CSV table of C-alpha atoms and ligand atoms in Angstrom, one decimal:
chain,number,residue,atom,x,y,z
A,1,MET,CA,7.7,30.4,-31.8
A,2,LYS,CA,6.9,26.8,-30.8
A,3,VAL,CA,9.8,26.7,-28.3
A,4,GLU,CA,8.6,29.9,-26.6
A,5,ASP,CA,5.0,28.5,-26.4
A,6,ASP,CA,6.4,25.4,-24.8
A,7,LEU,CA,8.5,27.4,-22.3
A,8,GLY,CA,5.5,29.4,-21.3
A,9,LEU,CA,3.5,26.3,-20.7
A,10,GLU,CA,6.2,24.6,-18.7
A,11,GLU,CA,6.6,27.8,-16.6
A,12,ARG,CA,2.9,27.8,-15.9
A,13,PHE,CA,3.0,24.2,-14.9
A,14,GLU,CA,5.9,24.8,-12.5
A,15,ARG,CA,4.1,27.8,-11.0
A,16,ILE,CA,1.0,25.7,-10.3
A,17,VAL,CA,3.1,23.0,-8.6
A,18,ALA,CA,5.1,25.5,-6.6
A,19,ARG,CA,2.0,27.1,-5.1
A,20,ARG,CA,0.7,23.6,-4.3
A,21,ASP,CA,-2.3,24.1,-6.5
A,22,ARG,CA,-3.9,21.4,-8.7
A,23,ILE,CA,-2.8,20.3,-12.2
A,24,GLU,CA,-6.0,19.4,-14.2
A,25,PRO,CA,-6.2,16.9,-17.1
A,26,ARG,CA,-6.8,19.8,-19.6
A,27,ASP,CA,-3.6,21.6,-18.5
A,28,TRP,CA,-0.3,21.2,-20.2
A,29,MET,CA,2.1,18.9,-18.3
A,30,PRO,CA,5.5,17.3,-18.9
A,31,GLU,CA,5.2,13.9,-20.5
A,32,ALA,CA,7.2,12.4,-17.5
A,33,TYR,CA,4.7,13.9,-15.0
A,34,ARG,CA,1.8,12.4,-17.0
A,35,LYS,CA,3.6,9.0,-17.0
A,36,THR,CA,4.4,9.2,-13.3
A,37,VAL,CA,0.8,10.0,-12.3
A,38,ILE,CA,-0.5,7.2,-14.5
A,39,ARG,CA,2.0,4.8,-12.9
A,40,GLN,CA,1.1,5.7,-9.3
A,41,VAL,CA,-2.7,6.1,-9.7
A,42,ALA,CA,-3.0,2.9,-11.8
A,43,GLN,CA,-1.0,1.0,-9.2
A,44,HIS,CA,-3.2,2.4,-6.5
A,45,ALA,CA,-6.3,1.4,-8.4
A,46,HIS,CA,-5.0,-2.1,-9.0
A,47,SER,CA,-4.2,-2.4,-5.3
A,48,GLU,CA,-7.8,-1.7,-4.4
A,49,ILE,CA,-9.1,-4.2,-6.9
A,50,ILE,CA,-6.6,-7.0,-6.1
A,51,GLY,CA,-7.0,-6.0,-2.4
A,52,MET,CA,-10.6,-7.3,-2.5
A,53,GLN,CA,-9.4,-10.9,-2.8
A,54,PRO,CA,-7.7,-11.6,0.5
A,55,GLU,CA,-10.7,-10.4,2.5
A,56,GLY,CA,-13.4,-11.3,0.0
A,57,ASN,CA,-12.2,-14.9,0.5
A,58,TRP,CA,-13.9,-14.7,4.0
A,59,ILE,CA,-17.3,-13.3,3.2
A,60,GLY,CA,-18.9,-16.7,3.0
A,61,ARG,CA,-17.3,-17.8,6.2
A,62,ALA,CA,-18.0,-14.7,8.4
A,63,PRO,CA,-18.8,-15.8,12.0
A,64,SER,CA,-22.1,-13.8,12.3
A,65,LEU,CA,-24.5,-11.8,10.2
A,66,ARG,CA,-23.1,-8.6,11.6
A,67,ARG,CA,-19.6,-9.4,10.6
A,68,LYS,CA,-20.7,-10.5,7.2
A,69,ALA,CA,-22.5,-7.2,6.6
A,70,ILE,CA,-19.5,-5.2,7.7
A,71,LEU,CA,-17.1,-7.2,5.5
A,72,LEU,CA,-19.4,-7.1,2.5
A,73,ALA,CA,-19.6,-3.3,2.8
A,74,LYS,CA,-15.8,-3.0,3.2
A,75,VAL,CA,-15.0,-5.1,0.1
A,76,GLN,CA,-17.6,-3.2,-1.9
A,77,ASP,CA,-16.0,0.1,-0.8
A,78,GLU,CA,-12.7,-1.2,-2.2
A,79,ALA,CA,-14.3,-1.9,-5.6
A,80,GLY,CA,-15.5,1.7,-5.5
A,81,HIS,CA,-12.1,3.0,-4.7
A,82,GLY,CA,-10.6,1.1,-7.6
A,83,LEU,CA,-13.3,2.6,-9.9
A,84,TYR,CA,-12.7,6.3,-8.8
A,85,LEU,CA,-9.0,5.7,-9.3
A,86,TYR,CA,-9.3,4.1,-12.7
A,87,SER,CA,-11.5,7.1,-13.7
A,88,ALA,CA,-8.9,9.5,-12.5
A,89,THR,CA,-6.3,7.6,-14.5
A,90,GLU,CA,-8.5,7.6,-17.6
A,91,THR,CA,-8.5,11.5,-17.6
A,92,LEU,CA,-4.9,11.2,-18.8
A,93,GLY,CA,-5.9,9.4,-21.9
A,94,VAL,CA,-5.4,5.8,-21.0
A,95,SER,CA,-8.3,3.3,-21.2
A,96,ARG,CA,-9.6,1.0,-18.5
A,97,ASP,CA,-9.0,-2.0,-20.8
A,98,GLU,CA,-5.4,-1.0,-21.3
A,99,LEU,CA,-4.9,-0.6,-17.5
A,100,THR,CA,-6.4,-4.0,-16.8
A,101,GLU,CA,-4.2,-5.6,-19.4
A,102,ASN,CA,-1.2,-3.9,-17.9
A,103,LEU,CA,-2.1,-5.4,-14.5
A,104,ILE,CA,-2.7,-8.9,-15.8
A,105,SER,CA,0.4,-8.9,-17.9
A,106,GLY,CA,2.5,-7.7,-14.9
A,107,ARG,CA,3.6,-4.5,-16.7
A,108,GLN,CA,2.0,-2.5,-13.8
A,109,LYS,CA,2.3,-3.3,-10.1
A,110,TYR,CA,-0.1,-3.5,-7.1
A,111,SER,CA,0.7,-3.3,-3.4
A,112,SER,CA,3.0,-6.0,-2.2
A,113,ILE,CA,0.7,-6.6,0.9
A,114,PHE,CA,-2.0,-8.4,-1.1
A,115,ASN,CA,0.3,-11.2,-2.0
A,116,TYR,CA,0.2,-12.5,1.5
A,117,PRO,CA,-2.5,-15.1,2.4
A,118,THR,CA,-5.4,-14.6,4.9
A,119,LEU,CA,-5.3,-17.8,7.0
A,120,SER,CA,-8.1,-17.1,9.5
A,121,TYR,CA,-11.0,-14.7,10.0
A,122,THR,CA,-8.7,-12.8,12.5
A,123,ASP,CA,-6.8,-11.6,9.4
A,124,VAL,CA,-9.8,-9.5,8.4
A,125,GLY,CA,-9.3,-7.6,11.7
A,126,THR,CA,-5.6,-7.3,11.3
A,127,ILE,CA,-5.9,-6.1,7.7
A,128,GLY,CA,-8.4,-3.4,8.9
A,129,TRP,CA,-6.1,-2.3,11.7
A,130,LEU,CA,-2.7,-2.5,10.2
A,131,VAL,CA,-3.2,-2.5,6.4
A,132,ASP,CA,-5.9,0.1,6.3
A,133,GLY,CA,-4.1,2.0,9.1
A,134,ALA,CA,-1.0,2.1,6.9
A,135,ALA,CA,-3.1,3.0,3.9
A,136,ILE,CA,-4.6,6.0,5.8
A,137,CYS,CA,-1.1,7.3,6.8
A,138,ASN,CA,0.0,7.1,3.2
A,139,GLN,CA,-3.3,8.4,1.7
A,140,VAL,CA,-4.3,11.4,3.8
A,141,PRO,CA,-1.4,13.4,2.4
A,142,LEU,CA,-2.4,12.3,-1.1
A,143,CYS,CA,-5.6,14.4,-0.7
A,144,ARG,CA,-3.3,17.3,-1.5
A,145,THR,CA,-1.4,15.7,-4.3
A,146,SER,CA,-0.9,18.0,-7.3
A,147,PHE,CA,-3.0,16.0,-9.8
A,148,GLY,CA,-6.6,17.2,-9.3
A,149,PRO,CA,-8.7,14.1,-10.1
A,150,TYR,CA,-6.3,11.9,-7.9
A,151,GLY,CA,-6.5,14.3,-4.9
A,152,ARG,CA,-10.3,14.6,-5.1
A,153,ALA,CA,-10.7,10.8,-5.3
A,154,MET,CA,-8.5,10.5,-2.3
A,155,ILE,CA,-10.7,12.7,-0.1
A,156,ARG,CA,-13.7,10.3,-0.4
A,157,ILE,CA,-11.4,7.2,-0.2
A,158,CYS,CA,-9.8,8.4,3.1
A,159,LYS,CA,-13.2,8.9,4.7
A,160,GLU,CA,-14.1,5.3,3.9
A,161,GLU,CA,-10.6,4.0,4.9
A,162,SER,CA,-11.0,5.3,8.4
A,163,PHE,CA,-14.2,3.2,8.9
A,164,HIS,CA,-12.2,0.2,7.6
A,165,GLN,CA,-9.5,0.8,10.1
A,166,ARG,CA,-11.9,1.1,13.0
A,167,GLN,CA,-13.9,-2.0,12.1
A,168,GLY,CA,-10.6,-4.0,12.1
A,169,TYR,CA,-9.5,-2.6,15.4
A,170,GLU,CA,-13.0,-3.3,16.9
A,171,LEU,CA,-12.9,-6.9,15.6
A,172,LEU,CA,-9.5,-7.5,17.2
A,173,MET,CA,-10.5,-5.8,20.5
A,174,THR,CA,-13.6,-8.1,20.6
A,175,MET,CA,-11.3,-11.1,20.2
A,176,MET,CA,-8.9,-9.9,22.8
A,177,ARG,CA,-11.7,-9.7,25.3
A,178,GLY,CA,-12.6,-13.4,24.4
A,179,THR,CA,-10.7,-16.6,25.2
A,180,ASP,CA,-7.0,-17.4,25.4
A,181,ALA,CA,-7.3,-19.2,22.0
A,182,GLN,CA,-8.8,-16.0,20.5
A,183,ARG,CA,-6.0,-13.9,21.9
A,184,GLU,CA,-3.4,-16.2,20.5
A,185,MET,CA,-5.1,-16.0,17.1
A,186,VAL,CA,-4.8,-12.2,17.2
A,187,GLN,CA,-1.1,-12.3,18.2
A,188,GLU,CA,-0.3,-14.9,15.5
A,189,SER,CA,-2.1,-12.8,12.8
A,190,VAL,CA,-0.3,-9.6,13.9
A,191,ASN,CA,3.0,-11.4,13.8
A,192,ARG,CA,2.4,-12.3,10.2
A,193,PHE,CA,1.1,-8.8,9.0
A,194,TRP,CA,3.4,-6.4,10.9
A,195,TRP,CA,6.4,-6.5,8.6
A,196,PRO,CA,4.5,-6.7,5.3
A,197,ALA,CA,2.4,-3.7,6.5
A,198,LEU,CA,5.6,-1.7,7.0
A,199,MET,CA,6.7,-2.6,3.5
A,200,MET,CA,3.5,-1.0,2.0
A,201,PHE,CA,5.3,2.4,2.3
A,202,GLY,CA,7.8,1.3,-0.3
A,203,PRO,CA,11.6,0.9,-0.1
A,204,PRO,CA,13.8,3.0,2.2
A,205,ASP,CA,14.3,6.6,0.9
A,206,ASP,CA,17.9,5.9,-0.1
A,207,SER,CA,16.7,3.1,-2.5
A,208,SER,CA,13.5,4.8,-3.7
A,209,PRO,CA,14.2,5.9,-7.3
A,210,ASN,CA,10.9,7.8,-7.7
A,211,THR,CA,10.5,9.8,-4.5
A,212,ALA,CA,12.7,12.9,-5.3
A,213,GLN,CA,11.0,13.7,-8.6
A,214,SER,CA,7.5,12.8,-7.3
A,215,MET,CA,8.0,15.2,-4.4
A,216,ALA,CA,9.4,18.0,-6.6
A,217,TRP,CA,6.1,17.7,-8.7
A,218,GLY,CA,3.9,17.5,-5.6
A,219,ILE,CA,2.6,14.1,-6.5
A,220,LYS,CA,4.0,12.8,-3.2
A,221,THR,CA,4.3,15.2,-0.3
A,222,HIS,CA,6.2,12.9,2.1
A,223,THR,CA,9.0,10.3,1.7
A,224,ASN,CA,8.4,6.6,2.2
A,225,ASP,CA,10.4,6.6,5.5
A,226,GLU,CA,8.6,9.6,6.9
A,227,LEU,CA,5.2,7.9,6.4
A,228,ARG,CA,6.5,4.6,7.7
A,229,GLN,CA,7.7,6.3,10.9
A,230,LYS,CA,4.4,8.1,11.3
A,231,PHE,CA,2.6,4.8,11.0
A,232,VAL,CA,4.8,3.2,13.6
A,233,ASP,CA,4.4,6.1,16.1
A,234,MET,CA,0.6,6.0,15.7
A,235,THR,CA,0.3,2.2,15.9
A,236,VAL,CA,2.5,1.3,19.0
A,237,PRO,CA,0.0,2.9,21.5
A,238,GLN,CA,-2.8,1.1,19.7
A,239,ALA,CA,-1.0,-2.2,20.1
A,240,ASP,CA,-0.6,-1.5,23.8
A,241,ALA,CA,-4.3,-0.7,24.2
A,242,LEU,CA,-5.1,-3.9,22.4
A,243,GLY,CA,-2.7,-6.0,24.4
A,244,VAL,CA,-0.7,-7.4,21.6
A,245,THR,CA,3.1,-7.4,21.1
A,246,LEU,CA,4.5,-6.1,17.8
A,247,PRO,CA,7.1,-8.6,16.6
A,248,ASP,CA,10.1,-6.2,16.6
A,249,PRO,CA,12.5,-6.4,19.5
A,250,ASP,CA,14.1,-3.1,18.3
A,251,LEU,CA,10.9,-1.2,18.7
A,252,VAL,CA,11.7,1.3,21.5
A,253,TRP,CA,10.9,4.9,22.2
A,254,ASN,CA,13.8,7.2,21.3
A,255,GLU,CA,13.4,10.3,23.5
A,256,GLU,CA,16.0,12.3,21.6
A,257,ARG,CA,14.2,11.8,18.2
A,258,GLY,CA,10.7,11.9,19.7
A,259,HIS,CA,9.9,8.8,17.6
A,260,TYR,CA,10.0,5.0,18.0
A,261,ASP,CA,13.1,3.3,16.7
A,262,LEU,CA,12.4,0.2,14.7
A,263,GLY,CA,14.1,-2.8,13.2
A,264,THR,CA,14.8,-3.3,9.5
A,265,PRO,CA,12.2,-4.9,7.4
A,266,ASP,CA,13.5,-7.8,5.2
A,267,TRP,CA,14.0,-5.8,2.0
A,268,ASP,CA,15.0,-8.9,0.1
A,269,GLU,CA,11.6,-10.4,0.8
A,270,PHE,CA,10.0,-7.1,-0.3
A,271,TRP,CA,11.7,-7.1,-3.7
A,272,SER,CA,11.0,-10.7,-4.2
A,273,VAL,CA,7.3,-10.1,-3.6
A,274,VAL,CA,7.3,-7.0,-5.8
A,275,GLY,CA,9.0,-9.0,-8.4
A,276,GLY,CA,6.2,-11.6,-8.6
A,277,ASN,CA,7.5,-14.2,-6.2
A,278,GLY,CA,5.4,-13.7,-3.1
A,279,PRO,CA,3.2,-16.4,-1.6
A,280,CYS,CA,0.0,-15.5,-3.6
A,281,ASN,CA,1.1,-13.4,-6.6
A,282,THR,CA,0.2,-16.1,-9.2
A,283,GLN,CA,-3.1,-16.8,-7.5
A,284,ARG,CA,-4.1,-13.1,-7.3
A,285,ILE,CA,-3.4,-12.4,-11.0
A,286,GLU,CA,-5.0,-15.6,-12.2
A,287,HIS,CA,-8.2,-14.8,-10.2
A,288,ARG,CA,-8.2,-11.3,-11.8
A,289,ARG,CA,-7.6,-12.6,-15.2
A,290,ARG,CA,-10.5,-15.1,-14.9
A,291,ALA,CA,-12.9,-12.4,-13.6
A,292,TRP,CA,-11.8,-10.1,-16.5
A,293,GLU,CA,-12.4,-12.8,-19.1
A,294,ASP,CA,-15.7,-14.0,-17.6
A,295,GLY,CA,-17.0,-10.4,-17.6
A,296,ALA,CA,-16.1,-9.8,-21.3
A,297,TRP,CA,-19.7,-10.5,-22.4
A,298,VAL,CA,-21.1,-7.9,-20.0
A,299,ARG,CA,-18.7,-5.2,-21.4
A,300,GLU,CA,-19.6,-6.2,-25.0
A,301,ALA,CA,-23.3,-6.1,-24.3
A,302,ALA,CA,-23.0,-2.7,-22.6
A,303,MET,CA,-21.0,-1.3,-25.5
A,304,ALA,CA,-23.5,-2.8,-28.1
A,305,TYR,CA,-26.4,-1.2,-26.1
A,306,ALA,CA,-24.7,2.2,-25.9
A,307,GLU,CA,-24.0,2.1,-29.7
A,308,LYS,CA,-27.6,1.2,-30.4
A,309,GLU,CA,-28.9,4.0,-28.2
A,310,GLN,CA,-26.5,6.5,-30.0
A,311,THR,CA,-27.7,5.5,-33.4
A,312,ALA,CA,-31.4,5.6,-32.4
B,1,BYC,N1,4.2,-2.8,-3.4
B,1,BYC,O1,10.5,4.7,-6.0
B,1,BYC,P1,9.5,4.0,-5.1
B,1,BYC,C1,-5.5,-0.3,0.2
B,1,BYC,C2,7.5,-0.1,-6.3
B,1,BYC,S1,-4.7,-0.2,-1.3
B,1,BYC,C3,4.5,-2.9,-4.7
B,1,BYC,O2,9.5,4.4,-3.7
B,1,BYC,P2,7.0,5.4,-5.5
B,1,BYC,C4,-6.4,-1.4,0.5
B,1,BYC,C5,7.2,1.2,-6.9
B,1,BYC,O3,6.0,1.2,-7.6
B,1,BYC,C6,-3.5,1.1,-1.0
B,1,BYC,N2,5.4,-2.1,-5.3
B,1,BYC,O4,8.0,4.3,-5.8
B,1,BYC,C7,-7.1,-2.0,-0.5
B,1,BYC,C8,8.4,1.4,-7.8
B,1,BYC,O5,8.3,0.5,-9.0
B,1,BYC,P3,7.9,1.2,-10.4
B,1,BYC,C9,-2.4,1.1,-2.0
B,1,BYC,C10,6.0,-1.1,-4.6
B,1,BYC,O6,5.8,5.3,-6.4
B,1,BYC,C11,-7.8,-3.2,-0.2
B,1,BYC,C12,9.5,0.7,-7.0
B,1,BYC,O7,8.9,-0.1,-6.1
B,1,BYC,N3,-1.8,2.3,-1.8
B,1,BYC,O8,-5.3,0.6,1.0
B,1,BYC,O9,7.6,6.8,-5.4
B,1,BYC,C13,-8.0,-3.6,1.1
B,1,BYC,C14,10.3,1.8,-6.3
B,1,BYC,O10,9.6,2.4,-5.3
B,1,BYC,C15,5.7,-0.9,-3.3
B,1,BYC,C16,-1.2,3.0,-2.7
B,1,BYC,O11,-1.1,2.6,-3.9
B,1,BYC,C17,4.8,-1.8,-2.6
B,1,BYC,N4,4.5,-1.7,-1.3
B,1,BYC,O12,6.4,5.1,-4.0
B,1,BYC,C18,-7.3,-2.9,2.1
B,1,BYC,C19,-0.7,4.4,-2.4
B,1,BYC,N5,6.4,0.1,-2.9
B,1,BYC,O13,6.5,1.7,-10.4
B,1,BYC,C20,-6.5,-1.8,1.9
B,1,BYC,C21,-0.2,5.2,-3.5
B,1,BYC,C22,7.1,0.6,-3.9
B,1,BYC,O14,8.9,2.3,-10.7
B,1,BYC,N6,1.1,5.0,-3.9
B,1,BYC,N7,6.9,-0.2,-5.0
B,1,BYC,O15,8.0,0.0,-11.4
B,1,BYC,C23,2.2,5.5,-3.3
B,1,BYC,O16,2.1,6.3,-2.3
B,1,BYC,C24,3.6,5.2,-3.8
B,1,BYC,O17,3.4,4.7,-5.2
B,1,BYC,C25,4.4,4.2,-3.0
B,1,BYC,C26,5.7,3.9,-3.7
B,1,BYC,C27,4.7,4.8,-1.7
B,1,BYC,C28,3.7,2.9,-2.8
């Protein structure tokens, strides 16, 4: 009897996935699906929270009140994205404390891109243009992901990401209309961020262990290489309009494919950064650990207050 029940549930799950509908937290799901969603959404949440650091570093040194207001709003949006995504993960029975411990201990990952330093204010523009641009390419399809709370969080996140991308592009365009020194700063920044931005999409399809199963379950709807290509095709004309050169001599239009050909990212560097050895990995995690420890009294006070209210 038990086996039949389970078969019925699994069939129902498969049918929901096949008709591209949503799986909700109350629905039965295979344990491996639950684990995969937790892994991806938690990593995504961690990326938003760790991703506040490279840009947050420049809030106090913004060149004008206007730039400061824009940057503050953007970094606050990222905190919000992290919170929606942690909430989506919590619906699967894992606590916020556990997730943060997993990040700090290195058991869960966050996007490789945030392990690169921001060396000048120009990097705020480049992150907006390239990093948020890559994030949009990856995240718009996630609005239709099979896990309901994740997909719904993504709808709001994507609206905010498109503002982030545009503010970055506008910042760079302003600098490109400035002095030679400013134009050089933009080019130098783009040179540093181009390849790491391409790596955000994950390893090539033939060395991506999770893609096939995640696509079969509708968690991912496109492969890593498909999305990387889409990003390149979208970004080359924007680079032309901006007047910067993307640092890849193999970047040429392929008439037959109807896409740009591109060079190969340094995958050894990617795996090294993912493995904890990028330029800023230690600094990023240390900063997060300190913030988590410093905030312990706030969490304890909030819990004590909630308990007191409940008893009253
Ligand atoms: N960095 O089998 P694969 C933002 C890992 S934040 C680090 O292809 P999957 C923003 C991967 O986890 C936006 N690790 O994996 C915030 C796996 O290891 P595990 C962040 C990476 O999951 C602030 C292994 O490599 N976006 O926009 O099928 C300021 C094999 O990979 C990376 C998201 O999180 C990487 N780049 O596909 C500004 C999007 N790539 O877990 C902006 C949601 C791969 O087996 N996530 N790995 O130990 C996804 O779409 C997918 O998880 C990925 C990877 C495409 C990233």
